[in-house]
Short mmCIF file of C-alpha atoms in Angstrom, two decimals:
data_model
loop_
_atom_site.label_atom_id
_atom_site.label_comp_id
_atom_site.label_asym_id
_atom_site.label_seq_id
_atom_site.Cartn_x
_atom_site.Cartn_y
_atom_site.Cartn_z
CA ASP A 26 57.61 -18.68 15.43
CA ALA A 27 56.24 -21.92 14.02
CA ASP A 28 52.74 -22.97 15.05
CA VAL A 29 53.87 -26.59 15.48
CA THR A 30 57.35 -27.02 16.91
CA GLN A 31 59.28 -30.26 17.07
CA THR A 32 62.42 -30.95 19.07
CA PRO A 33 65.00 -32.16 18.38
CA ARG A 34 65.17 -31.53 14.63
CA ASN A 35 67.95 -34.05 14.22
CA ARG A 36 69.11 -36.86 16.47
CA ILE A 37 71.58 -39.69 16.08
CA THR A 38 71.42 -42.44 18.64
CA LYS A 39 72.42 -46.04 19.19
CA THR A 40 70.42 -49.22 19.22
CA GLY A 41 68.76 -49.82 22.58
CA LYS A 42 68.68 -46.20 23.70
CA ARG A 43 65.50 -44.47 24.82
CA ILE A 44 64.54 -41.50 22.71
CA MET A 45 61.83 -38.86 23.13
CA LEU A 46 60.62 -36.57 20.39
CA GLU A 47 58.63 -33.60 21.57
CA CYS A 48 55.92 -31.58 19.88
CA SER A 49 54.28 -28.39 21.02
CA GLN A 50 51.66 -26.28 19.27
CA THR A 51 50.29 -22.80 19.62
CA LYS A 52 47.26 -23.28 17.39
CA GLY A 53 44.93 -24.30 20.21
CA HIS A 54 43.96 -27.51 18.43
CA ASP A 55 42.64 -30.48 20.32
CA ARG A 56 43.84 -33.11 17.90
CA MET A 57 47.49 -34.09 17.58
CA TYR A 58 49.20 -36.78 15.54
CA TRP A 59 52.57 -38.45 15.09
CA TYR A 60 53.52 -39.65 11.61
CA ARG A 61 56.57 -41.40 10.28
CA GLN A 62 57.89 -40.71 6.76
CA ASP A 63 60.05 -43.20 4.90
CA PRO A 64 61.18 -42.85 1.29
CA GLY A 65 58.72 -44.53 -1.05
CA LEU A 66 56.25 -45.25 1.75
CA GLY A 67 54.72 -41.83 2.29
CA LEU A 68 53.44 -40.94 5.75
CA ARG A 69 52.18 -43.54 8.17
CA LEU A 70 50.28 -42.77 11.35
CA ILE A 71 51.90 -43.90 14.60
CA TYR A 72 49.60 -42.46 17.28
CA TYR A 73 46.94 -39.81 17.54
CA SER A 74 45.19 -37.98 20.34
CA PHE A 75 41.88 -36.16 20.20
CA ASP A 76 42.26 -34.60 23.64
CA VAL A 77 44.42 -34.92 26.73
CA LYS A 78 42.62 -38.04 27.94
CA ASP A 79 42.30 -39.71 24.56
CA ILE A 80 45.21 -41.64 23.00
CA ASN A 81 44.83 -43.96 20.04
CA LYS A 82 47.12 -46.29 18.15
CA GLY A 83 47.72 -45.72 14.49
CA GLU A 84 48.76 -48.20 11.87
CA ILE A 85 52.37 -48.65 13.06
CA SER A 86 52.39 -48.15 16.84
CA ASP A 87 54.56 -51.14 17.78
CA GLY A 88 57.81 -50.00 19.38
CA TYR A 89 56.47 -46.53 20.13
CA SER A 90 54.60 -44.87 22.98
CA VAL A 91 53.17 -41.38 23.44
CA SER A 92 52.26 -38.96 26.15
CA ARG A 93 49.82 -36.05 25.91
CA GLN A 94 51.05 -33.83 28.72
CA ALA A 95 48.74 -30.94 27.92
CA GLN A 96 46.55 -29.75 25.10
CA ALA A 97 49.59 -28.18 23.49
CA LYS A 98 52.13 -30.97 24.02
CA PHE A 99 52.37 -34.44 22.55
CA SER A 100 55.54 -36.53 22.92
CA LEU A 101 56.63 -39.65 21.09
CA SER A 102 58.96 -42.13 22.78
CA LEU A 103 61.02 -44.99 21.50
CA GLU A 104 61.72 -47.12 24.58
CA SER A 105 64.51 -49.10 22.95
CA ALA A 106 65.44 -47.73 19.56
CA ILE A 107 66.28 -50.06 16.68
CA PRO A 108 67.80 -49.25 13.28
CA ASN A 109 64.57 -49.71 11.32
CA GLN A 110 63.12 -46.82 13.30
CA THR A 111 65.47 -44.54 11.40
CA ALA A 112 63.07 -42.13 9.69
CA LEU A 113 61.70 -38.62 9.52
CA TYR A 114 59.02 -38.07 12.15
CA PHE A 115 56.30 -35.44 11.88
CA CYS A 116 53.92 -34.07 14.42
CA ALA A 117 50.66 -32.61 13.15
CA THR A 118 47.57 -30.97 14.56
CA SER A 119 44.04 -30.41 13.37
CA ASP A 120 41.10 -28.42 14.61
CA HIS A 121 37.56 -29.51 15.38
CA ASP A 122 36.49 -29.88 11.78
CA ARG A 123 39.35 -32.33 11.22
CA VAL A 124 39.77 -31.23 7.66
CA LYS A 125 43.25 -29.77 7.50
CA LEU A 126 46.44 -31.00 9.09
CA PHE A 127 49.15 -28.57 10.24
CA PHE A 128 52.60 -30.12 10.30
CA GLY A 129 55.77 -29.41 12.20
CA GLU A 130 59.07 -29.27 10.36
CA GLY A 131 60.03 -32.82 11.25
CA SER A 132 62.51 -34.65 13.46
CA ARG A 133 65.08 -36.72 11.64
CA LEU A 134 66.09 -39.72 13.74
CA THR A 135 69.00 -42.01 12.91
CA VAL A 136 69.46 -45.20 14.92
CA LEU A 137 72.88 -46.80 14.50
CA ALA B 21 41.18 -51.27 3.02
CA GLN B 22 41.21 -47.79 1.68
CA SER B 23 44.28 -46.80 -0.31
CA VAL B 24 45.77 -43.88 -2.19
CA THR B 25 47.93 -44.53 -5.24
CA GLN B 26 50.34 -42.03 -6.68
CA LEU B 27 51.44 -43.61 -9.87
CA ASP B 28 54.70 -41.71 -10.36
CA SER B 29 57.41 -41.59 -7.73
CA GLN B 30 59.42 -38.98 -9.63
CA VAL B 31 58.46 -36.52 -12.34
CA PRO B 32 61.14 -34.44 -14.05
CA VAL B 33 59.87 -31.54 -16.14
CA PHE B 34 61.42 -28.49 -17.74
CA GLU B 35 60.62 -25.03 -16.47
CA GLU B 36 57.51 -23.46 -18.03
CA ALA B 37 56.25 -26.86 -19.21
CA PRO B 38 52.92 -28.28 -17.99
CA VAL B 39 52.81 -31.05 -15.42
CA GLU B 40 50.27 -33.55 -14.12
CA LEU B 41 50.77 -35.56 -10.94
CA ARG B 42 48.40 -38.48 -10.77
CA CYS B 43 46.43 -39.69 -7.78
CA ASN B 44 43.84 -42.44 -7.54
CA TYR B 45 42.03 -43.58 -4.44
CA SER B 46 39.87 -46.50 -3.51
CA SER B 47 36.69 -45.76 -1.65
CA SER B 48 33.05 -46.55 -1.98
CA VAL B 49 31.98 -43.73 0.30
CA SER B 50 32.34 -39.99 0.33
CA VAL B 51 35.81 -38.72 1.07
CA TYR B 52 37.65 -35.49 1.36
CA LEU B 53 40.64 -35.16 -0.97
CA PHE B 54 43.86 -33.22 -0.49
CA TRP B 55 47.18 -32.39 -2.01
CA TYR B 56 50.00 -31.49 0.35
CA VAL B 57 53.42 -30.16 -0.70
CA GLN B 58 56.71 -30.72 1.09
CA TYR B 59 59.57 -28.40 0.21
CA PRO B 60 63.11 -29.56 1.07
CA ASN B 61 63.74 -29.77 4.83
CA GLN B 62 60.25 -28.64 5.67
CA GLY B 63 57.02 -30.16 6.88
CA LEU B 64 53.98 -30.72 4.70
CA GLN B 65 51.73 -27.83 3.78
CA LEU B 66 48.23 -28.01 2.42
CA LEU B 67 48.19 -27.10 -1.27
CA LEU B 68 44.51 -27.57 -2.04
CA LYS B 69 41.51 -29.59 -0.97
CA TYR B 70 38.22 -30.89 -2.26
CA LEU B 71 35.42 -31.13 0.26
CA SER B 72 32.29 -30.69 -1.84
CA GLY B 73 30.84 -28.53 -4.58
CA SER B 74 32.83 -27.68 -7.68
CA THR B 75 34.99 -30.59 -8.75
CA LEU B 76 37.79 -28.27 -9.88
CA VAL B 77 39.79 -26.72 -7.05
CA GLU B 78 42.66 -24.29 -7.32
CA SER B 79 45.58 -23.18 -5.21
CA ILE B 80 47.00 -19.68 -4.91
CA ASN B 81 50.19 -20.60 -6.80
CA GLY B 82 48.61 -21.88 -10.00
CA PHE B 83 48.02 -25.56 -9.24
CA GLU B 84 44.62 -27.10 -9.77
CA ALA B 85 43.10 -30.52 -9.20
CA GLU B 86 39.93 -32.08 -10.47
CA PHE B 87 37.85 -34.56 -8.52
CA ASN B 88 36.61 -37.32 -10.81
CA LYS B 89 34.26 -39.58 -8.92
CA SER B 90 33.74 -42.10 -11.70
CA GLN B 91 37.48 -42.62 -12.09
CA THR B 92 38.21 -42.13 -8.36
CA SER B 93 40.98 -39.73 -9.27
CA PHE B 94 42.23 -36.39 -8.03
CA HIS B 95 45.08 -35.46 -10.38
CA LEU B 96 47.12 -32.33 -9.76
CA ARG B 97 48.02 -30.08 -12.69
CA LYS B 98 49.88 -26.89 -13.42
CA PRO B 99 50.06 -25.37 -16.92
CA SER B 100 53.52 -23.86 -16.47
CA VAL B 101 55.89 -24.88 -13.68
CA HIS B 102 58.66 -22.87 -12.04
CA ILE B 103 61.92 -23.93 -10.47
CA SER B 104 60.39 -23.09 -7.10
CA ASP B 105 57.77 -25.82 -7.59
CA THR B 106 60.45 -28.45 -7.04
CA ALA B 107 59.15 -30.41 -4.05
CA GLU B 108 57.47 -33.63 -3.04
CA TYR B 109 53.71 -33.76 -3.45
CA PHE B 110 51.43 -36.01 -1.42
CA CYS B 111 47.87 -36.90 -2.25
CA ALA B 112 45.68 -37.78 0.73
CA VAL B 113 42.12 -38.79 1.46
CA SER B 114 40.16 -38.39 4.64
CA ARG B 115 37.00 -40.21 5.50
CA THR B 116 35.02 -40.82 8.59
CA THR B 117 35.00 -44.23 10.20
CA SER B 118 32.64 -44.62 13.12
CA GLY B 119 32.72 -40.89 13.62
CA THR B 120 36.50 -40.64 13.50
CA TYR B 121 38.29 -39.06 10.57
CA LYS B 122 41.25 -40.97 9.21
CA TYR B 123 43.83 -39.62 6.82
CA ILE B 124 45.44 -41.92 4.27
CA PHE B 125 48.48 -40.57 2.43
CA GLY B 126 49.89 -41.66 -0.89
CA THR B 127 53.56 -42.50 -1.24
CA GLY B 128 54.43 -39.13 -2.74
CA THR B 129 55.61 -37.81 -6.11
CA ARG B 130 58.88 -35.95 -6.29
CA LEU B 131 58.60 -33.12 -8.81
CA LYS B 132 61.92 -31.93 -10.19
CA VAL B 133 61.75 -28.79 -12.32
CA LEU B 134 64.71 -28.43 -14.65
CA ALA B 135 66.10 -25.16 -15.98
#
């Protein structure tokens, strides 16, 4: 089983719909992150959380929200999806030394 | 603002040929440097990292990267590539800002190994 699991892996939705992407990890890490990957733009940080009570905005948080339900779970929500949120989304974790990121396999979201 | 520049978006190379993927970063303070690899339909995996010490770091599958502080570069090299090396490679830097580590990723270089 993967250490960082994302669901769903693929989702097609329509403009205006609410979408939730879920991430769970079995690595016991405190720190969790949501990134967005677009061709030619690399990875950009949406939100990050250093523990259950700590949520921080990344560089592109507008239009997104997150919830850290437990140490192992970190969800990303799009309250009202729009087409330019079509992208590949990655969840990642890191341990206390913050040196290495562990990534999930990605959630591909298409907004029509 | 800190940035990471990967100069080549795509690099085609024949099997068994050498390859260099270039990465430059902008920073006036100490950073950690990384190369991550993304195989098709997978997440990113750490390939190698430079934290301190020897400026030449190696991965288990034959890649190496050299930290050059004067040129602010961390180029990735392999003397002989295989078909299985076809993937997208991301350079990244991490530095502490007010006690919080921040990762900055480059835009990626797609390596295509040709038979």
